[in-house]
PDB file of C-alpha atoms in Angstrom:
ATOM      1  CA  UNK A1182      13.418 -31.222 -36.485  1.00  0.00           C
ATOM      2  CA  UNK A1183      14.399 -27.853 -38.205  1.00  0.00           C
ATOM      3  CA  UNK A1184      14.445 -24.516 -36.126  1.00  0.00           C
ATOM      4  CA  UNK A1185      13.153 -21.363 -36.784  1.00  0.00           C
ATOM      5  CA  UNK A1186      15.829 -19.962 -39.249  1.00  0.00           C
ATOM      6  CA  UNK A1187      16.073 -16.199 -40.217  1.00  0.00           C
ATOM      7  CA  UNK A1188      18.428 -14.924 -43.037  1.00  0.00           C
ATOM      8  CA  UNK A1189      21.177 -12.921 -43.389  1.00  0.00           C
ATOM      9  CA  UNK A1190      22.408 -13.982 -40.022  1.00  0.00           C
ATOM     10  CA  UNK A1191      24.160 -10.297 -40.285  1.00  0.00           C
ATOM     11  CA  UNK A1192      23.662  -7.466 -42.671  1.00  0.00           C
ATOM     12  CA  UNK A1193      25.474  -3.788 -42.712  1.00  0.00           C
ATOM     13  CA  UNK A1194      23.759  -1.526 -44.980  1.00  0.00           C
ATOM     14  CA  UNK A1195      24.120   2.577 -45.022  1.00  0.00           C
ATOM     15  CA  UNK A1196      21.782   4.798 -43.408  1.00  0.00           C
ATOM     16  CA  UNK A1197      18.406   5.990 -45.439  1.00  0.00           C
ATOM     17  CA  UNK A1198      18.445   2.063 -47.557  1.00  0.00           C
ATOM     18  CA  UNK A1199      15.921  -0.594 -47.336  1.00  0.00           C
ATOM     19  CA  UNK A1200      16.589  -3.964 -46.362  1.00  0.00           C
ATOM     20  CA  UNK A1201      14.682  -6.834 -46.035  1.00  0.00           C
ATOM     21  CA  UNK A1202      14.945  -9.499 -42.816  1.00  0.00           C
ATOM     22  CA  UNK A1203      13.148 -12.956 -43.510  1.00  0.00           C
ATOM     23  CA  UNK A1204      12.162 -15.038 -41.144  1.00  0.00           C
ATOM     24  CA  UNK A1205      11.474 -19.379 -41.920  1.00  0.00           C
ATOM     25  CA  UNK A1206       9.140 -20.355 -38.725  1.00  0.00           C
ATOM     26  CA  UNK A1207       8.707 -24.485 -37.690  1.00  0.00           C
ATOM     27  CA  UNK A1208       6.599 -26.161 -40.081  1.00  0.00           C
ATOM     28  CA  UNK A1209       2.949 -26.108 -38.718  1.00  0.00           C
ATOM     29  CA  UNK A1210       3.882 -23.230 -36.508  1.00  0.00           C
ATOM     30  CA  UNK A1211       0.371 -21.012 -37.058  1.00  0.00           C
ATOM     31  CA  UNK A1212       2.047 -18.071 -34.471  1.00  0.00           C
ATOM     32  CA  UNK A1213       4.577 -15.959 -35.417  1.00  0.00           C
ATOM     33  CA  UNK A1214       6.107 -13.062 -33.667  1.00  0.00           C
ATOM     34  CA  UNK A1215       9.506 -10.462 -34.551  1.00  0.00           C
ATOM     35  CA  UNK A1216      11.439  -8.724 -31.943  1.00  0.00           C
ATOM     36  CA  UNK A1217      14.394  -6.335 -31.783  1.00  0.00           C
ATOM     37  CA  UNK A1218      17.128  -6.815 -29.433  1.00  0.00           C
ATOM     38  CA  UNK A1219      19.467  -3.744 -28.699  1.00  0.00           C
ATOM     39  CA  UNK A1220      22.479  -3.951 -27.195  1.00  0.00           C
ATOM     40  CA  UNK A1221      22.651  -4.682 -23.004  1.00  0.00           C
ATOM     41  CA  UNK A1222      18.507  -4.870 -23.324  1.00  0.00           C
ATOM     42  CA  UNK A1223      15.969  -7.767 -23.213  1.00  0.00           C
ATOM     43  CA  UNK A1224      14.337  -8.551 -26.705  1.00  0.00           C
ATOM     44  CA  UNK A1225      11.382  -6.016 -27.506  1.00  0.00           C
ATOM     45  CA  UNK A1226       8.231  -7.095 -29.559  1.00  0.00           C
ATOM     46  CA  UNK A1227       7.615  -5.682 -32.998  1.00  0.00           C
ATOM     47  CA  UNK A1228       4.616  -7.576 -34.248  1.00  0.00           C
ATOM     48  CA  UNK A1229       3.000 -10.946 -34.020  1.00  0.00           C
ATOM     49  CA  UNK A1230       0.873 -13.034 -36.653  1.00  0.00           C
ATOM     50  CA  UNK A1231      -1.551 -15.327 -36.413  1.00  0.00           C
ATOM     51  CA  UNK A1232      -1.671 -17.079 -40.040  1.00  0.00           C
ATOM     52  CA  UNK A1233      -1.268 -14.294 -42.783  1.00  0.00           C
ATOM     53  CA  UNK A1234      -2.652 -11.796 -40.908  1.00  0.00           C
ATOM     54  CA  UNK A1235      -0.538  -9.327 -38.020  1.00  0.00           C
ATOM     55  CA  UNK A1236      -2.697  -9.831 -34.665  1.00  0.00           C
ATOM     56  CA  UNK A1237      -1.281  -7.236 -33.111  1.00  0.00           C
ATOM     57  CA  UNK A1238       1.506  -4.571 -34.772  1.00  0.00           C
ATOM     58  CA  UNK A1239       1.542  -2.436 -31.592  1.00  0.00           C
ATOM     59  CA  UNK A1240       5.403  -2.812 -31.109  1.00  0.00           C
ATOM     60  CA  UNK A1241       6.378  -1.917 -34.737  1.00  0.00           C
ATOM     61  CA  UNK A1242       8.164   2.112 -33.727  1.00  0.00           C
ATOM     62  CA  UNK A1243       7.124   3.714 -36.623  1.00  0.00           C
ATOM     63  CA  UNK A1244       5.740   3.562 -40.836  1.00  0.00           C
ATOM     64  CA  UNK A1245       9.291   2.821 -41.533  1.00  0.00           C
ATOM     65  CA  UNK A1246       8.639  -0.759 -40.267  1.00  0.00           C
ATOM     66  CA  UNK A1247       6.263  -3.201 -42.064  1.00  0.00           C
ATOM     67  CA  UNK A1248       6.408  -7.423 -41.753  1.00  0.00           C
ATOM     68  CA  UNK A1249       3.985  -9.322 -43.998  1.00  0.00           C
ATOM     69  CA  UNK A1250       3.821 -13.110 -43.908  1.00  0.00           C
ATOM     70  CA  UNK A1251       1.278 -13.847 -47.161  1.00  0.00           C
ATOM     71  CA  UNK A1252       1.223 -17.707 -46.550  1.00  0.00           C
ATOM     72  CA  UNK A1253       0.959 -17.862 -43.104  1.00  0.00           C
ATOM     73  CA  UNK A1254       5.070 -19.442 -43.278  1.00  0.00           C
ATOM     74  CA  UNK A1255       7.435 -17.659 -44.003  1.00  0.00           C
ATOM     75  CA  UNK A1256       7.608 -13.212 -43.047  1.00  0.00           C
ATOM     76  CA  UNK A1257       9.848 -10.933 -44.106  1.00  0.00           C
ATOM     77  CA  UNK A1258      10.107  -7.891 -42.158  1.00  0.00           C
ATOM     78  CA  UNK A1259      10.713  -4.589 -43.962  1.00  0.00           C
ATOM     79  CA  UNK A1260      12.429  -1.271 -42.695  1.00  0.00           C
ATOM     80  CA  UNK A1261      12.653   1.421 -45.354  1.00  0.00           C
ATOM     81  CA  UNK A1262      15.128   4.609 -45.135  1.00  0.00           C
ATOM     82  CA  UNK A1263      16.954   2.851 -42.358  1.00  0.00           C
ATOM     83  CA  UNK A1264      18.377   4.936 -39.163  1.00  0.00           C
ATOM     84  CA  UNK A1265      21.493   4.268 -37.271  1.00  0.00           C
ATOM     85  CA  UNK A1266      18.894   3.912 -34.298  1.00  0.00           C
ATOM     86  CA  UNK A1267      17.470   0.922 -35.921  1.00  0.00           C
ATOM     87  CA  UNK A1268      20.787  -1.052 -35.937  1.00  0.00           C
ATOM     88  CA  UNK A1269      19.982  -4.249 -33.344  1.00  0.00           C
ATOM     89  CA  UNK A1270      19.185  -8.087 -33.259  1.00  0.00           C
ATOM     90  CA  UNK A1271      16.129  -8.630 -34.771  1.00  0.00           C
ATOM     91  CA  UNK A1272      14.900 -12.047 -33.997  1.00  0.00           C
ATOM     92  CA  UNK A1273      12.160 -13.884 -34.731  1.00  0.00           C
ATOM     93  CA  UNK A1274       9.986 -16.691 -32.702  1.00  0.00           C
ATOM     94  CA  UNK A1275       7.315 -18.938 -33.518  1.00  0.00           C
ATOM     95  CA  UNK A1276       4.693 -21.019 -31.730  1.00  0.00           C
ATOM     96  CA  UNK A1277       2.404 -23.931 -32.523  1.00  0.00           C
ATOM     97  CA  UNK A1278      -0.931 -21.729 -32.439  1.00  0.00           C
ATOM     98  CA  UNK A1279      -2.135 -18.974 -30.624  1.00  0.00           C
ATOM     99  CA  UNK A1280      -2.608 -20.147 -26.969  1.00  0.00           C
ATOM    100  CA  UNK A1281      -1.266 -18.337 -24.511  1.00  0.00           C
ATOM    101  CA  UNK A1282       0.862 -21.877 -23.191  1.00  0.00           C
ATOM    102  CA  UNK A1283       2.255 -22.226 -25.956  1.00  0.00           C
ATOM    103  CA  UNK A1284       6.390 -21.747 -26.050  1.00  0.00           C
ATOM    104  CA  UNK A1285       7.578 -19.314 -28.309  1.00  0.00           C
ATOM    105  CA  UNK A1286      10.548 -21.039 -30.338  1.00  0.00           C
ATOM    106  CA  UNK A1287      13.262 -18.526 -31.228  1.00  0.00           C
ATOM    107  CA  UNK A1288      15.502 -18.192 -34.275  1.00  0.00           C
ATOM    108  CA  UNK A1289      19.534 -17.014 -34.498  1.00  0.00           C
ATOM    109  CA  UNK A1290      18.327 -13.456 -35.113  1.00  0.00           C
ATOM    110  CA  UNK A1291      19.798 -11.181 -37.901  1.00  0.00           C
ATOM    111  CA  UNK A1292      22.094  -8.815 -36.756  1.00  0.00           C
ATOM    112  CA  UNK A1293      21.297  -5.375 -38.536  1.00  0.00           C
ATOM    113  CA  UNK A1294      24.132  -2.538 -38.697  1.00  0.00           C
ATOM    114  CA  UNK A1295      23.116   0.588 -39.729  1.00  0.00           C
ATOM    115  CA  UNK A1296      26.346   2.994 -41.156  1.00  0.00           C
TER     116      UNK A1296
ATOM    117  CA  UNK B1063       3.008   0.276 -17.911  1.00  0.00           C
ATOM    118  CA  UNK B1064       3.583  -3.518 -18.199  1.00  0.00           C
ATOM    119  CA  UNK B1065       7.122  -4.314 -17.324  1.00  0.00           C
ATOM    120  CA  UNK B1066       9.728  -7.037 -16.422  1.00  0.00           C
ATOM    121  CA  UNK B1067      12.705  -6.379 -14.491  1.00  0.00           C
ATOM    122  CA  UNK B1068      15.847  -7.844 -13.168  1.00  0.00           C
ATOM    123  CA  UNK B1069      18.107  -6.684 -10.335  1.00  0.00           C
ATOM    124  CA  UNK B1070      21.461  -8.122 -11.240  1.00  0.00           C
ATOM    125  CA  UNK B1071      22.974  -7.347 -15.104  1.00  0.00           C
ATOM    126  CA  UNK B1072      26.392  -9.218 -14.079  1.00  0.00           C
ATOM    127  CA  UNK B1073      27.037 -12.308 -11.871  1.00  0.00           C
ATOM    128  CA  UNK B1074      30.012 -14.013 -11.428  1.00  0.00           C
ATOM    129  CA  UNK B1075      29.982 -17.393  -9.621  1.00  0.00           C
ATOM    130  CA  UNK B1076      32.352 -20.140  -9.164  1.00  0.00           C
ATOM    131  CA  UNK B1077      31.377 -23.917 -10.234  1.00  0.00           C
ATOM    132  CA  UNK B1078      29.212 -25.601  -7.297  1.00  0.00           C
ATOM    133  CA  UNK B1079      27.645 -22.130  -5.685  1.00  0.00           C
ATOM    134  CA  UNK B1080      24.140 -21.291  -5.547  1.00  0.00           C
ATOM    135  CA  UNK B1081      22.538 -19.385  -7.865  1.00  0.00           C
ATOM    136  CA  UNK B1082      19.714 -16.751  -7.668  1.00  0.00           C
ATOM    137  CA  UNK B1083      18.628 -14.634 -10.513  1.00  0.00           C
ATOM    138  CA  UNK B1084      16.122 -11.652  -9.368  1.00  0.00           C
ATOM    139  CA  UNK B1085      13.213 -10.907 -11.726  1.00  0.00           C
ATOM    140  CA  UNK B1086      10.163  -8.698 -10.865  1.00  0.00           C
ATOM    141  CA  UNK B1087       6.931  -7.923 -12.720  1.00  0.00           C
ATOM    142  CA  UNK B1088       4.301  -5.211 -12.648  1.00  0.00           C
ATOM    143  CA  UNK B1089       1.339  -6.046 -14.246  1.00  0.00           C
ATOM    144  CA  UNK B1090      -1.894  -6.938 -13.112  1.00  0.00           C
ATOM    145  CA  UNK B1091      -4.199  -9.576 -14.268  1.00  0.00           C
ATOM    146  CA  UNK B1092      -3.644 -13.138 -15.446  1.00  0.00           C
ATOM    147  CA  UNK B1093       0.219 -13.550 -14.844  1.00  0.00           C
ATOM    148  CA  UNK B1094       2.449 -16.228 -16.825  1.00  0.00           C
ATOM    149  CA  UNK B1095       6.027 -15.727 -16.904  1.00  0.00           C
ATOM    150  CA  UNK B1096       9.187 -17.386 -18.035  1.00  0.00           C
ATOM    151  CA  UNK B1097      12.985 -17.506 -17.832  1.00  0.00           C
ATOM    152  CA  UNK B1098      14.752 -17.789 -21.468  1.00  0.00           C
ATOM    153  CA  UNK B1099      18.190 -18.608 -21.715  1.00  0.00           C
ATOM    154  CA  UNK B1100      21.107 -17.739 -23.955  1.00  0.00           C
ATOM    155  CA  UNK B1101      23.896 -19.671 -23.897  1.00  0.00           C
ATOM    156  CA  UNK B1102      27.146 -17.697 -26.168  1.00  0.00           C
ATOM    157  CA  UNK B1103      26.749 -17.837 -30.098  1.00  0.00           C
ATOM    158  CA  UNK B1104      23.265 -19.778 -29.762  1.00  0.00           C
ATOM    159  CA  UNK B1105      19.654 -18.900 -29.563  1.00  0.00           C
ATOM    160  CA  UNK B1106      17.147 -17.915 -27.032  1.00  0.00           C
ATOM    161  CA  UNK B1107      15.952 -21.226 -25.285  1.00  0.00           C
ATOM    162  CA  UNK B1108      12.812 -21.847 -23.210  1.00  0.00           C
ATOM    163  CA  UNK B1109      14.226 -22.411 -19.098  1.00  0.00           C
ATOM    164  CA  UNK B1110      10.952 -23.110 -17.435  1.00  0.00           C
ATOM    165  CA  UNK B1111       7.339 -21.317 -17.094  1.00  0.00           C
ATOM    166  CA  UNK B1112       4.623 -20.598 -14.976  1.00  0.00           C
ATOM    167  CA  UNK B1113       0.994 -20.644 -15.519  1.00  0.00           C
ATOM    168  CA  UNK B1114      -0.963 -21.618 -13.060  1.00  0.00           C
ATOM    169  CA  UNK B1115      -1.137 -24.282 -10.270  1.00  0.00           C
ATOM    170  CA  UNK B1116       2.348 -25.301  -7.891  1.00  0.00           C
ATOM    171  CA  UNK B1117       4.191 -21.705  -7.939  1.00  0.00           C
ATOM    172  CA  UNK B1118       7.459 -23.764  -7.680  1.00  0.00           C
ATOM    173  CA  UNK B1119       8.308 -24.170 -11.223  1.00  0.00           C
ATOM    174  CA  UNK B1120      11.031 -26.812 -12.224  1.00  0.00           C
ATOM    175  CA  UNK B1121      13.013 -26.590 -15.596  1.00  0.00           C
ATOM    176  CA  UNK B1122      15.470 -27.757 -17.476  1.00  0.00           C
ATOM    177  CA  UNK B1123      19.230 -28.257 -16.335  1.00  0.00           C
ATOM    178  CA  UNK B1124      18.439 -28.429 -12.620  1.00  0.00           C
ATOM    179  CA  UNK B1125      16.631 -24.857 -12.704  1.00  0.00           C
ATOM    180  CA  UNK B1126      13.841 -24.147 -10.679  1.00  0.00           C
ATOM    181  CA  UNK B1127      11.923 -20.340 -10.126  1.00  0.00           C
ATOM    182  CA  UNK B1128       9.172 -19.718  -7.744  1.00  0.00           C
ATOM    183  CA  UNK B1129       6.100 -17.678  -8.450  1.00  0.00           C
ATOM    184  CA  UNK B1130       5.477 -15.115  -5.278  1.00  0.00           C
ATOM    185  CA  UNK B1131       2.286 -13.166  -5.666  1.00  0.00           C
ATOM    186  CA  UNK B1132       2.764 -10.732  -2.453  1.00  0.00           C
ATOM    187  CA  UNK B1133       6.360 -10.265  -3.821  1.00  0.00           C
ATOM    188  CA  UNK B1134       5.654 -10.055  -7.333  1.00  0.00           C
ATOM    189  CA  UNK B1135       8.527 -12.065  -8.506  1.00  0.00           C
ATOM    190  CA  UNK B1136      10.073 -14.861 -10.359  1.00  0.00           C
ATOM    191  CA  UNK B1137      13.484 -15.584  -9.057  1.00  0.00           C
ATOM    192  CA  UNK B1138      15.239 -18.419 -10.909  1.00  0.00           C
ATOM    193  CA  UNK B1139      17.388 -20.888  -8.474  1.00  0.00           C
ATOM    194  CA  UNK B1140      20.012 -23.537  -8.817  1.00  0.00           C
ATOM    195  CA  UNK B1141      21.310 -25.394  -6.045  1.00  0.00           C
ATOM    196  CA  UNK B1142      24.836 -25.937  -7.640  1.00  0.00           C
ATOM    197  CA  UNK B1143      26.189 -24.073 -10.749  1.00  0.00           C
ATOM    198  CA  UNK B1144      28.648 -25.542 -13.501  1.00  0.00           C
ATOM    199  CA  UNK B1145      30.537 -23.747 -16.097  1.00  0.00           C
ATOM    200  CA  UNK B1146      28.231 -24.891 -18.742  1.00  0.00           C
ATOM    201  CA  UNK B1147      25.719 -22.390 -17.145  1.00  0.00           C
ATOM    202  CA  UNK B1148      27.591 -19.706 -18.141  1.00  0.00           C
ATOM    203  CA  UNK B1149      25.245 -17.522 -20.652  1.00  0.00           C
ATOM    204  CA  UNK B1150      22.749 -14.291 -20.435  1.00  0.00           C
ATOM    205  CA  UNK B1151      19.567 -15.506 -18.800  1.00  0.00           C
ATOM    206  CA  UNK B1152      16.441 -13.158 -19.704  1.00  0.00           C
ATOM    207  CA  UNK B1153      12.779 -13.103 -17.688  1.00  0.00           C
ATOM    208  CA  UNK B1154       9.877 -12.689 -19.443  1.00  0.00           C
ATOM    209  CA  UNK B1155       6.478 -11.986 -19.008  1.00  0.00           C
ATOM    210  CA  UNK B1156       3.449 -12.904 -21.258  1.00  0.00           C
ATOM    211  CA  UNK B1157       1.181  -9.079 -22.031  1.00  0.00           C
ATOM    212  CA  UNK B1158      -2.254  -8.715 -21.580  1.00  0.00           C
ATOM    213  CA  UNK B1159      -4.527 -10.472 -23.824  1.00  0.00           C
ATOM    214  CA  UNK B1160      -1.943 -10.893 -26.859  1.00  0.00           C
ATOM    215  CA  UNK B1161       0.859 -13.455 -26.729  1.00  0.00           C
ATOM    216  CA  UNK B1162       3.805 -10.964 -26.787  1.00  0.00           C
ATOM    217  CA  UNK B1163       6.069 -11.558 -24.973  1.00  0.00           C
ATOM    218  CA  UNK B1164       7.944  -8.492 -21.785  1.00  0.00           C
ATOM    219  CA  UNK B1165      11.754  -9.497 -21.226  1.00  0.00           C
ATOM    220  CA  UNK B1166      13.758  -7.961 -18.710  1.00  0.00           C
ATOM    221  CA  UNK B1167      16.944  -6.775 -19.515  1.00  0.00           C
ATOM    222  CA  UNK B1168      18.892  -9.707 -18.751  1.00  0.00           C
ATOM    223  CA  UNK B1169      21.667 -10.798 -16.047  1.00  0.00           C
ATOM    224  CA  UNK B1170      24.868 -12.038 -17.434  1.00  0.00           C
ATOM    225  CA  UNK B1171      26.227 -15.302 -15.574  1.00  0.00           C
ATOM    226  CA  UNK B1172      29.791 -15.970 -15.670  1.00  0.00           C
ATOM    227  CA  UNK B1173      30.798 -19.155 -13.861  1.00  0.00           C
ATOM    228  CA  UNK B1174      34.819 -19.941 -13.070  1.00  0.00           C
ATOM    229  CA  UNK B1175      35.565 -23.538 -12.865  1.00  0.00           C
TER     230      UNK B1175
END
């Protein structure tokens, strides 16, 4: 069956815009989780959903960054007055429901340049 | 501070040698981990994972990682490598009482036929 998908798969944009990053989880998939790769690191977590609502936003670096999902599919995750600093990988995941067994599915990632 | 790490960012094998990936954790408490994989221009892919029960963990591909306690690591094996195991392979571990997930910072396998 279909992936996660997340669209653009790359996006350049100058420094201080807003851009939006969405993010199209497996059907059914209830979990829902963004990270941010930089380059030579390990994925970091931003924020994870359970349904519509963000479980835990602990990862999310500062106000600049907001995700919502409102339908418990699809999220789009927000970053307003954009930094070079925030230029990475930012890839989502999603899972079949909120135990802890369950595999985290990942998407392409977008790749975010900031000028 | 929870945290994942690996000891090798580069490794460059030839076809049919052994492989042995280093990963550490430090972090206390209920302990599942896992070894992603990315193979160039795809996606992260689920290797293998441990939750509880045998600490020898087998995956896909002919990978296999073992769970030491005393140690605290998760070093991912295969007895013979092939060229198609060329990609950045990432450890992770699973935080707390949430489902995010820790990654180390990845080793990068190169393997010459």
């Amino acid at each position: 069956g279909a992936g996660v998908s997340q669209t653009p798969s790359n996006k350049v944009t100058e420094k201080g815009k807003y851009v939006e990053l969405r993010c199209d989880p497996i059907s059914g998939h209830t979990a829902l989780y963004w990270y941010r790769q930089s380059l030579g690191q390990g994925p970091e977590f931003l924020i994870y959903f359970q349904g519509t609502g963000a479980a835990d936003d602990s990862g999310l670096p500062n106000d600049r960054f907001f995700a919502v999902r409102p339908e418990g599919s699809v999220s789009t995750l927000k970053i307003q007055r954009t930094e070079r600093g925030d230029s990475a990988v930012y890839l989502c995941a999603s899972s079949p429901g909120q135990a802890r067994a369950d595999t985290q599915y990942f998407g392409p990632g977008t790749r975010l340049t900031v000028l | 501070a929870q945290s994942v790490s690996q000891h090798n960012h580069h490794v460059i094998l030839s076809e049919a040698a052994s492989l042995e990936l280093g990963c550490n954790y430090s972090y206390g408490g209920t302990v599942n981990l896992f070894w992603y994989v990315q193979y160039p221009g795809q996606h992260l892919q689920l290797l293998l994972k441990y939750f509880s029960g045998d600490p020898l963990v087998k995956g896909i591909k002919g990978f296999e990682a073992e769970f030491i306690k005393s140690k605290f690591s998760f070093n991912l094996r295969k007895p013979s490598v092939q060229w198609s195991d060329t990609a950045e392979y990432f450890c992770a571990g699973l935080s707390g009482g949430y489902n995010k997930l820790i990654f180390g910072a990845g080793t990068r396998l190169a393997v010459h036929p």
